[in-house]
Amino acid sequence: TVQSMHTPPPQELTVTCHPLALQLNLLYEEVLYTILHRQGKPEPTYVADADELYEYVQKAFSMDPEEHHVILQRVRDLEKPIFCLKVTVKQAKGILGKDVSGFSDPYCLLGIESKRQEPASDSSSHPENKKPLKAVVKDMIPEDQTHRTQVINQTLTPVWNETFILEFDDEANASFHLDMWKRFSHFTQLIYNFLSRMFKEARKDKGQDDFLGNLVLRLQDLHCRNDHWYNLEPRTETHPDRGQCHLQSLMTHKKRATSLSKTQPSYTVHRHLLQQMVLYEILQHQAGSTSWDGELSKHATTILYLHAAQKDLSDFHQVMAQWLAYSKLYQNLEFNCSCLLHQITSIEYQWIQERLRPEQKAELAESFQSLLAYGISLLQKYRSVFPLSSPTSTLRLQSLLRVLVQMCKMKAFQELCTLTPNLQQMVMEALKVQYHLLPQPIGQWFSTHGPQENGKALVRLLVEVNGDLERCYKTWNKFFTKNQSCVCIPRDGPLALTDFHQWFKEAIPKWLQKTYMIALERTQRAIQVDQLMPLGELNKHSTSTVDLSTCYAQIVKTWQQLDWPDPEEAFMIMVKFVEDMCKIALTYCKLIKTRAEELSSKQQDEGDAANRLCIVVNNVEQLRLLILKLPAQLDWGRLEQRMEGIVEPEQIQHTLHNQLQGTITCLDHEIRDVVQNLAKKVTPQPGLKVKTQSNRVRSKSIIPLMKFLESELQYMNQHLVQENFNCLLELLWNHILNELTAAANQQQNSSRYYKKLKFALQSLELCFHAEGCGLPTDALHMPAFMDLEEGLKLRSTTSRKLIQNYFSERIREQLEISSEKYGAVTIKALYRPSEQKLRIEVLNAVNLIPLDSNGSSDPFVQLTLEPRHEFPEVVARNTQCWKNELHPLFDEAFEFLVPPEKCQQDGACLLLTVFDYDKVGANDLEGEAFFPLSNVPGLTGDEEAADPARVSQTRLPLMHPKPTGDPLLKLLESRKGDKEAQAFVKLRKQRAKQSKESV
């Protein structure tokens, strides 16, 4: 239940709050239509699963399952909307200068090409083989579907800011094309005609425009909202660098078939939808509505985001819808006022009266007056509404006063509510009502027992009134008399130069936005040129952090120079500064990681890639230190002193400190994520070999690992946190023991590596300890600093362990296969716990390779459980052989009596081998597939999961043994005295011999 001092019971709220109670089904139809016709690639911060969203709205609208399915079916029968891509061509930079002046006269052609995409072949689908599309708009898209920007004369940095709406049918098969051309200028035409006449080849046709670059974006790869700089691609490699183009895009709907979309304004429908979800979120809040801070769940945020995008609602109209919904809900269901202040701030900074229609202005004005009247009515009875017995009363009253004050200061309020009385006078009149009210009616204090009893009653009355006045003076006085924004006691008079800062008030939002955009653009440029190289021995971050710290310093200086006199408005400005700086920090993290991937993709050296990741970690750590210094640099202590009596400390904590702490948490997460990637970079796959400069064969992975540990520790920042150290070192420790084991199994002299590796690990410990400035020594105690020879004994790898690793590798490869080059086999697998039986149904095989001279094959499937040492008593089983068939339908079932713990071992798998039967010689290998037994339903003891009717089919692409051999097989082959290892190698060699790949 929701606790509120001035609200009706929760069960009455739906009728009271929701203006469309009788049209709830229509609103539900609207939200289902929004989810059903979702567009764009799902954003990582939103819910991607449609079923989750359906389940959420069903609860939010209190729909029973049957009614939900009826409405959902009705929505599916409605006509689809017209899908649109709203594109704004903002600007370009770094384009080619094609004129003799060194400039160009650029313009853009753009449109959408819709066609069925052909599936990519195996070779072309590899990332290294992908080439940019060279399509040209005028060649690919009909002229009536092509849009064109204006020509910007003589520039290499054109600015268009032109918006186009492009319609399409199916985003999965549609691509957005943009070409940039240089107009064939009049001066160039004169030269062209003159030269033509000289060579007697004058023609009447005009010269052709020059191609500057293009870009092609698949719609299925775009998010619902996008704002990016894109590289322009060339048609030839003569000038590969063609500059960049800045695009903003939004996927919207036209002609939505829902009833509300046809009859009501978009922002009105959006407000009702928001109001319904906010009401549900408040009622679900466990601590009651008064502690709800306006934060919506991930599901509600996703739906509102999709609805606003599909309706093409501007940011201002979204904020206005939020204000109308929240302000109305507050009058029926009290909650924390901080979200109302956020809407007030947003409307104030984005207010342009001309963008609203008359009915919208009237609706907004009515919401202001309604909230003001409601707030004054609460102040008239504040003793009962905000009783001192409640610990949250003072905060609630203070928040209400701040909302009323800020609302009355808004430009929107002053322009729309010109006849509203002065707030100060309204508050004073409301308080006078309180002074005329006694705690109890006078008649209840007196009796008819005589003067003596009445005298005692009068004394009690005076004591009660005096105590009430004393409490009011100590508690409420600071809110009504010391609050600089709502003073009820007149001042002596203003000084001559008082309030001169008001002259600049209208420019403040533009200054703040300009400061943010300049800082963001400088950050983006700094990352584009950052080569991720350390600045020196003492400064292990790269150049972009220097530019970022400069941007932060300029923002801090802007705040110091502004020194806004009004403390309440200064607090709002500070909130905006902190919000912008946190946005820049998170944007920097995303872009610097992308920059590291971009630089690493151009080089093959794993060491260089690891170094760049180290620099990224250092950069993010440096950014974290910058963020931590902001409270001192922005002098939050002084601001909090100025806000004393105006804003409660809890609200300052919520709006400033919590936001900063949330950003710090995100940066810590980014550091952990990059360190995990770093550990993977410096621990490559074991067993690969390469010739060194001394022409001796060594393990390829041990050399870069030692190089990293010994000579490149300077890339590691000394201030990494404990969990990052553990994450990195634990992976390194496991990899070192694997490498030493491999060296020992290959009968190499690995003892010469021990001292060097141990020294490298101790150096790593010293690096993190940082002479007492980093992590403490006891925190660095890890198994890696044990004696390596003892560790090697504990982790000694037997032949059986290597065989297990071999099948684990094959299972991993099986999961990564995307093509069916050799065909595929389909099975159903389940485990019956009560019988301890593994049941395998071999259903069919498809697209097998013809291996006989008649262009067909005689296939059969052999089933074995591997590794053999785990299943020594389980014999191999074979299906029937099908003659002259490349798509055999086996439909045979096999049962194996095996304990469940054996199936859960590492590397335990079902090996399905498809052979082509040969009467004369050995059977030829069609292919083999590895199915991990740990994935079999019913293995954990769940009998229902082992129901054959519920178990789904599994299609396994066939694979062949590697023609050049496998590193683990070579390692097993080197163990000459191990009969089990030799037998396994012989069997796998025979299997490879049967493969046509080995020929």
JSON list of C-alpha atoms in Angstrom, two decimals, residues 382-533:
[
{"chain": "A", "resi": 382, "resn": "TYR", "atom": "CA", "xyz": [0.34, 22.05, 6.62]},
{"chain": "A", "resi": 383, "resn": "ARG", "atom": "CA", "xyz": [0.11, 21.10, 10.33]},
{"chain": "A", "resi": 384, "resn": "SER", "atom": "CA", "xyz": [-2.03, 18.07, 9.47]},
{"chain": "A", "resi": 385, "resn": "VAL", "atom": "CA", "xyz": [-0.61, 17.30, 6.03]},
{"chain": "A", "resi": 386, "resn": "PHE", "atom": "CA", "xyz": [3.02, 17.57, 7.18]},
{"chain": "A", "resi": 387, "resn": "PRO", "atom": "CA", "xyz": [2.88, 16.58, 10.86]},
{"chain": "A", "resi": 388, "resn": "LEU", "atom": "CA", "xyz": [6.06, 16.86, 12.88]},
{"chain": "A", "resi": 389, "resn": "SER", "atom": "CA", "xyz": [5.54, 13.32, 14.09]},
{"chain": "A", "resi": 390, "resn": "SER", "atom": "CA", "xyz": [6.50, 12.08, 10.62]},
{"chain": "A", "resi": 391, "resn": "PRO", "atom": "CA", "xyz": [10.29, 12.15, 9.97]},
{"chain": "A", "resi": 392, "resn": "THR", "atom": "CA", "xyz": [9.79, 12.95, 6.27]},
{"chain": "A", "resi": 393, "resn": "SER", "atom": "CA", "xyz": [7.43, 15.89, 6.74]},
{"chain": "A", "resi": 394, "resn": "THR", "atom": "CA", "xyz": [10.06, 18.63, 6.64]},
{"chain": "A", "resi": 395, "resn": "LEU", "atom": "CA", "xyz": [11.63, 17.24, 3.47]},
{"chain": "A", "resi": 396, "resn": "ARG", "atom": "CA", "xyz": [8.22, 16.91, 1.80]},
{"chain": "A", "resi": 397, "resn": "LEU", "atom": "CA", "xyz": [7.22, 20.47, 2.69]},
{"chain": "A", "resi": 398, "resn": "GLN", "atom": "CA", "xyz": [10.57, 21.86, 1.57]},
{"chain": "A", "resi": 399, "resn": "SER", "atom": "CA", "xyz": [10.30, 20.00, -1.74]},
{"chain": "A", "resi": 400, "resn": "LEU", "atom": "CA", "xyz": [6.79, 21.34, -2.32]},
{"chain": "A", "resi": 401, "resn": "LEU", "atom": "CA", "xyz": [7.91, 24.93, -1.70]},
{"chain": "A", "resi": 402, "resn": "ARG", "atom": "CA", "xyz": [10.84, 24.51, -4.11]},
{"chain": "A", "resi": 403, "resn": "VAL", "atom": "CA", "xyz": [8.57, 23.13, -6.84]},
{"chain": "A", "resi": 404, "resn": "LEU", "atom": "CA", "xyz": [6.13, 26.03, -6.46]},
{"chain": "A", "resi": 405, "resn": "VAL", "atom": "CA", "xyz": [8.92, 28.62, -6.43]},
{"chain": "A", "resi": 406, "resn": "GLN", "atom": "CA", "xyz": [10.70, 27.20, -9.47]},
{"chain": "A", "resi": 407, "resn": "MET", "atom": "CA", "xyz": [7.45, 26.78, -11.37]},
{"chain": "A", "resi": 408, "resn": "CYS", "atom": "CA", "xyz": [6.48, 30.41, -10.80]},
{"chain": "A", "resi": 409, "resn": "LYS", "atom": "CA", "xyz": [9.93, 31.53, -11.99]},
{"chain": "A", "resi": 410, "resn": "MET", "atom": "CA", "xyz": [9.60, 29.71, -15.33]},
{"chain": "A", "resi": 411, "resn": "LYS", "atom": "CA", "xyz": [9.29, 31.73, -18.52]},
{"chain": "A", "resi": 412, "resn": "ALA", "atom": "CA", "xyz": [6.48, 29.39, -19.57]},
{"chain": "A", "resi": 413, "resn": "PHE", "atom": "CA", "xyz": [4.55, 30.11, -16.37]},
{"chain": "A", "resi": 414, "resn": "GLN", "atom": "CA", "xyz": [5.03, 33.87, -16.60]},
{"chain": "A", "resi": 415, "resn": "GLU", "atom": "CA", "xyz": [3.94, 33.95, -20.26]},
{"chain": "A", "resi": 416, "resn": "LEU", "atom": "CA", "xyz": [0.94, 31.61, -19.92]},
{"chain": "A", "resi": 417, "resn": "CYS", "atom": "CA", "xyz": [-0.33, 32.52, -16.42]},
{"chain": "A", "resi": 418, "resn": "THR", "atom": "CA", "xyz": [-0.23, 36.31, -16.50]},
{"chain": "A", "resi": 419, "resn": "LEU", "atom": "CA", "xyz": [-3.27, 36.76, -14.21]},
{"chain": "A", "resi": 420, "resn": "THR", "atom": "CA", "xyz": [-2.01, 34.47, -11.43]},
{"chain": "A", "resi": 421, "resn": "PRO", "atom": "CA", "xyz": [-1.54, 36.30, -8.08]},
{"chain": "A", "resi": 422, "resn": "ASN", "atom": "CA", "xyz": [1.93, 36.73, -6.61]},
{"chain": "A", "resi": 423, "resn": "LEU", "atom": "CA", "xyz": [3.21, 33.49, -5.02]},
{"chain": "A", "resi": 424, "resn": "GLN", "atom": "CA", "xyz": [4.57, 35.28, -1.95]},
{"chain": "A", "resi": 425, "resn": "GLN", "atom": "CA", "xyz": [1.17, 36.83, -1.28]},
{"chain": "A", "resi": 426, "resn": "MET", "atom": "CA", "xyz": [-0.58, 33.48, -1.82]},
{"chain": "A", "resi": 427, "resn": "VAL", "atom": "CA", "xyz": [1.71, 31.75, 0.68]},
{"chain": "A", "resi": 428, "resn": "MET", "atom": "CA", "xyz": [1.22, 34.49, 3.27]},
{"chain": "A", "resi": 429, "resn": "GLU", "atom": "CA", "xyz": [-2.57, 34.22, 2.93]},
{"chain": "A", "resi": 430, "resn": "ALA", "atom": "CA", "xyz": [-2.36, 30.43, 3.30]},
{"chain": "A", "resi": 431, "resn": "LEU", "atom": "CA", "xyz": [-0.31, 30.77, 6.50]},
{"chain": "A", "resi": 432, "resn": "LYS", "atom": "CA", "xyz": [-2.76, 33.28, 7.94]},
{"chain": "A", "resi": 433, "resn": "VAL", "atom": "CA", "xyz": [-5.44, 30.60, 7.70]},
{"chain": "A", "resi": 434, "resn": "GLN", "atom": "CA", "xyz": [-3.28, 28.42, 9.93]},
{"chain": "A", "resi": 435, "resn": "TYR", "atom": "CA", "xyz": [-2.90, 31.15, 12.57]},
{"chain": "A", "resi": 436, "resn": "HIS", "atom": "CA", "xyz": [-6.69, 31.39, 12.86]},
{"chain": "A", "resi": 437, "resn": "LEU", "atom": "CA", "xyz": [-6.95, 27.65, 13.59]},
{"chain": "A", "resi": 438, "resn": "LEU", "atom": "CA", "xyz": [-6.47, 26.28, 17.08]},
{"chain": "A", "resi": 439, "resn": "PRO", "atom": "CA", "xyz": [-5.26, 22.76, 17.69]},
{"chain": "A", "resi": 440, "resn": "GLN", "atom": "CA", "xyz": [-8.78, 21.81, 18.95]},
{"chain": "A", "resi": 441, "resn": "PRO", "atom": "CA", "xyz": [-12.12, 23.62, 18.95]},
{"chain": "A", "resi": 442, "resn": "ILE", "atom": "CA", "xyz": [-12.34, 25.88, 21.97]},
{"chain": "A", "resi": 443, "resn": "GLY", "atom": "CA", "xyz": [-15.57, 24.32, 23.17]},
{"chain": "A", "resi": 444, "resn": "GLN", "atom": "CA", "xyz": [-13.81, 21.01, 23.80]},
{"chain": "A", "resi": 445, "resn": "TRP", "atom": "CA", "xyz": [-11.48, 22.64, 26.35]},
{"chain": "A", "resi": 446, "resn": "PHE", "atom": "CA", "xyz": [-14.18, 24.00, 28.65]},
{"chain": "A", "resi": 447, "resn": "SER", "atom": "CA", "xyz": [-16.88, 22.34, 30.66]},
{"chain": "A", "resi": 448, "resn": "THR", "atom": "CA", "xyz": [-19.90, 23.18, 32.77]},
{"chain": "A", "resi": 449, "resn": "HIS", "atom": "CA", "xyz": [-18.33, 22.11, 36.10]},
{"chain": "A", "resi": 450, "resn": "GLY", "atom": "CA", "xyz": [-17.56, 25.60, 37.21]},
{"chain": "A", "resi": 451, "resn": "PRO", "atom": "CA", "xyz": [-14.94, 28.36, 36.99]},
{"chain": "A", "resi": 452, "resn": "GLN", "atom": "CA", "xyz": [-12.19, 26.30, 38.62]},
{"chain": "A", "resi": 453, "resn": "GLU", "atom": "CA", "xyz": [-12.38, 23.55, 36.00]},
{"chain": "A", "resi": 454, "resn": "ASN", "atom": "CA", "xyz": [-12.66, 26.09, 33.22]},
{"chain": "A", "resi": 455, "resn": "GLY", "atom": "CA", "xyz": [-9.59, 27.87, 34.56]},
{"chain": "A", "resi": 456, "resn": "LYS", "atom": "CA", "xyz": [-7.56, 24.64, 34.45]},
{"chain": "A", "resi": 457, "resn": "ALA", "atom": "CA", "xyz": [-8.81, 24.03, 30.92]},
{"chain": "A", "resi": 458, "resn": "LEU", "atom": "CA", "xyz": [-7.75, 27.54, 29.91]},
{"chain": "A", "resi": 459, "resn": "VAL", "atom": "CA", "xyz": [-4.27, 26.90, 31.30]},
{"chain": "A", "resi": 460, "resn": "ARG", "atom": "CA", "xyz": [-4.02, 23.66, 29.35]},
{"chain": "A", "resi": 461, "resn": "LEU", "atom": "CA", "xyz": [-5.18, 25.52, 26.23]},
{"chain": "A", "resi": 462, "resn": "LEU", "atom": "CA", "xyz": [-2.56, 28.21, 26.64]},
{"chain": "A", "resi": 463, "resn": "VAL", "atom": "CA", "xyz": [0.19, 25.61, 27.25]},
{"chain": "A", "resi": 464, "resn": "GLU", "atom": "CA", "xyz": [-0.88, 23.73, 24.10]},
{"chain": "A", "resi": 465, "resn": "VAL", "atom": "CA", "xyz": [-0.97, 26.87, 21.97]},
{"chain": "A", "resi": 466, "resn": "ASN", "atom": "CA", "xyz": [2.37, 28.05, 23.33]},
{"chain": "A", "resi": 467, "resn": "GLY", "atom": "CA", "xyz": [3.93, 24.65, 22.61]},
{"chain": "A", "resi": 468, "resn": "ASP", "atom": "CA", "xyz": [2.51, 24.70, 19.11]},
{"chain": "A", "resi": 469, "resn": "LEU", "atom": "CA", "xyz": [3.89, 28.17, 18.45]},
{"chain": "A", "resi": 470, "resn": "GLU", "atom": "CA", "xyz": [7.29, 27.13, 19.81]},
{"chain": "A", "resi": 471, "resn": "ARG", "atom": "CA", "xyz": [7.38, 24.09, 17.52]},
{"chain": "A", "resi": 472, "resn": "CYS", "atom": "CA", "xyz": [6.39, 26.21, 14.55]},
{"chain": "A", "resi": 473, "resn": "TYR", "atom": "CA", "xyz": [9.07, 28.75, 15.34]},
{"chain": "A", "resi": 474, "resn": "LYS", "atom": "CA", "xyz": [11.84, 26.15, 15.65]},
{"chain": "A", "resi": 475, "resn": "THR", "atom": "CA", "xyz": [10.84, 23.95, 12.73]},
{"chain": "A", "resi": 476, "resn": "TRP", "atom": "CA", "xyz": [8.70, 25.74, 10.17]},
{"chain": "A", "resi": 477, "resn": "ASN", "atom": "CA", "xyz": [10.10, 29.25, 10.59]},
{"chain": "A", "resi": 478, "resn": "LYS", "atom": "CA", "xyz": [13.25, 28.51, 8.56]},
{"chain": "A", "resi": 479, "resn": "PHE", "atom": "CA", "xyz": [11.13, 27.36, 5.62]},
{"chain": "A", "resi": 480, "resn": "PHE", "atom": "CA", "xyz": [8.75, 30.33, 5.56]},
{"chain": "A", "resi": 481, "resn": "THR", "atom": "CA", "xyz": [11.01, 33.19, 6.65]},
{"chain": "A", "resi": 482, "resn": "LYS", "atom": "CA", "xyz": [14.60, 32.20, 5.85]},
{"chain": "A", "resi": 483, "resn": "ASN", "atom": "CA", "xyz": [13.97, 30.65, 2.48]},
{"chain": "A", "resi": 484, "resn": "GLN", "atom": "CA", "xyz": [15.39, 33.15, 0.02]},
{"chain": "A", "resi": 485, "resn": "SER", "atom": "CA", "xyz": [13.06, 31.95, -2.69]},
{"chain": "A", "resi": 486, "resn": "CYS", "atom": "CA", "xyz": [9.81, 32.33, -0.73]},
{"chain": "A", "resi": 487, "resn": "VAL", "atom": "CA", "xyz": [10.21, 35.11, 1.86]},
{"chain": "A", "resi": 488, "resn": "CYS", "atom": "CA", "xyz": [7.10, 36.03, 3.79]},
{"chain": "A", "resi": 489, "resn": "ILE", "atom": "CA", "xyz": [8.74, 38.85, 5.74]},
{"chain": "A", "resi": 490, "resn": "PRO", "atom": "CA", "xyz": [9.56, 41.88, 3.53]},
{"chain": "A", "resi": 491, "resn": "ARG", "atom": "CA", "xyz": [13.19, 42.90, 3.18]},
{"chain": "A", "resi": 492, "resn": "ASP", "atom": "CA", "xyz": [14.49, 46.36, 3.98]},
{"chain": "A", "resi": 493, "resn": "GLY", "atom": "CA", "xyz": [14.97, 47.00, 0.26]},
{"chain": "A", "resi": 494, "resn": "PRO", "atom": "CA", "xyz": [17.34, 45.97, -2.51]},
{"chain": "A", "resi": 495, "resn": "LEU", "atom": "CA", "xyz": [20.76, 47.44, -3.09]},
{"chain": "A", "resi": 496, "resn": "ALA", "atom": "CA", "xyz": [21.37, 49.55, -6.15]},
{"chain": "A", "resi": 497, "resn": "LEU", "atom": "CA", "xyz": [23.04, 46.76, -8.12]},
{"chain": "A", "resi": 498, "resn": "THR", "atom": "CA", "xyz": [20.97, 43.87, -6.78]},
{"chain": "A", "resi": 499, "resn": "ASP", "atom": "CA", "xyz": [19.61, 41.30, -9.27]},
{"chain": "A", "resi": 500, "resn": "PHE", "atom": "CA", "xyz": [21.74, 42.52, -12.20]},
{"chain": "A", "resi": 501, "resn": "HIS", "atom": "CA", "xyz": [22.45, 38.83, -12.91]},
{"chain": "A", "resi": 502, "resn": "GLN", "atom": "CA", "xyz": [18.85, 38.51, -14.09]},
{"chain": "A", "resi": 503, "resn": "TRP", "atom": "CA", "xyz": [19.86, 40.33, -17.29]},
{"chain": "A", "resi": 504, "resn": "PHE", "atom": "CA", "xyz": [21.85, 37.23, -18.29]},
{"chain": "A", "resi": 505, "resn": "LYS", "atom": "CA", "xyz": [19.32, 34.62, -17.13]},
{"chain": "A", "resi": 506, "resn": "GLU", "atom": "CA", "xyz": [17.88, 33.91, -20.58]},
{"chain": "A", "resi": 507, "resn": "ALA", "atom": "CA", "xyz": [21.34, 33.27, -22.02]},
{"chain": "A", "resi": 508, "resn": "ILE", "atom": "CA", "xyz": [22.31, 30.70, -19.37]},
{"chain": "A", "resi": 509, "resn": "PRO", "atom": "CA", "xyz": [20.69, 27.66, -21.08]},
{"chain": "A", "resi": 510, "resn": "LYS", "atom": "CA", "xyz": [22.42, 28.50, -24.35]},
{"chain": "A", "resi": 511, "resn": "TRP", "atom": "CA", "xyz": [25.77, 28.93, -22.57]},
{"chain": "A", "resi": 512, "resn": "LEU", "atom": "CA", "xyz": [25.40, 25.59, -20.86]},
{"chain": "A", "resi": 513, "resn": "GLN", "atom": "CA", "xyz": [24.46, 23.81, -24.08]},
{"chain": "A", "resi": 514, "resn": "LYS", "atom": "CA", "xyz": [27.32, 25.48, -25.96]},
{"chain": "A", "resi": 515, "resn": "THR", "atom": "CA", "xyz": [29.78, 24.48, -23.23]},
{"chain": "A", "resi": 516, "resn": "TYR", "atom": "CA", "xyz": [28.62, 20.87, -23.41]},
{"chain": "A", "resi": 517, "resn": "MET", "atom": "CA", "xyz": [28.75, 20.66, -27.23]},
{"chain": "A", "resi": 518, "resn": "ILE", "atom": "CA", "xyz": [32.23, 22.20, -27.43]},
{"chain": "A", "resi": 519, "resn": "ALA", "atom": "CA", "xyz": [33.56, 19.84, -24.76]},
{"chain": "A", "resi": 520, "resn": "LEU", "atom": "CA", "xyz": [31.96, 16.83, -26.47]},
{"chain": "A", "resi": 521, "resn": "GLU", "atom": "CA", "xyz": [33.36, 17.75, -29.91]},
{"chain": "A", "resi": 522, "resn": "ARG", "atom": "CA", "xyz": [36.85, 18.33, -28.48]},
{"chain": "A", "resi": 523, "resn": "THR", "atom": "CA", "xyz": [36.70, 14.95, -26.77]},
{"chain": "A", "resi": 524, "resn": "GLN", "atom": "CA", "xyz": [35.67, 13.24, -30.00]},
{"chain": "A", "resi": 525, "resn": "ARG", "atom": "CA", "xyz": [38.46, 14.94, -31.97]},
{"chain": "A", "resi": 526, "resn": "ALA", "atom": "CA", "xyz": [41.01, 14.07, -29.30]},
{"chain": "A", "resi": 527, "resn": "ILE", "atom": "CA", "xyz": [40.11, 10.38, -29.50]},
{"chain": "A", "resi": 528, "resn": "GLN", "atom": "CA", "xyz": [40.25, 10.38, -33.32]},
{"chain": "A", "resi": 529, "resn": "VAL", "atom": "CA", "xyz": [43.91, 11.43, -33.29]},
{"chain": "A", "resi": 530, "resn": "ASP", "atom": "CA", "xyz": [44.91, 9.44, -30.20]},
{"chain": "A", "resi": 531, "resn": "GLN", "atom": "CA", "xyz": [47.42, 6.71, -31.08]},
{"chain": "A", "resi": 532, "resn": "LEU", "atom": "CA", "xyz": [47.12, 5.19, -27.57]},
{"chain": "A", "resi": 533, "resn": "MET", "atom": "CA", "xyz": [50.80, 5.63, -26.75]}
]
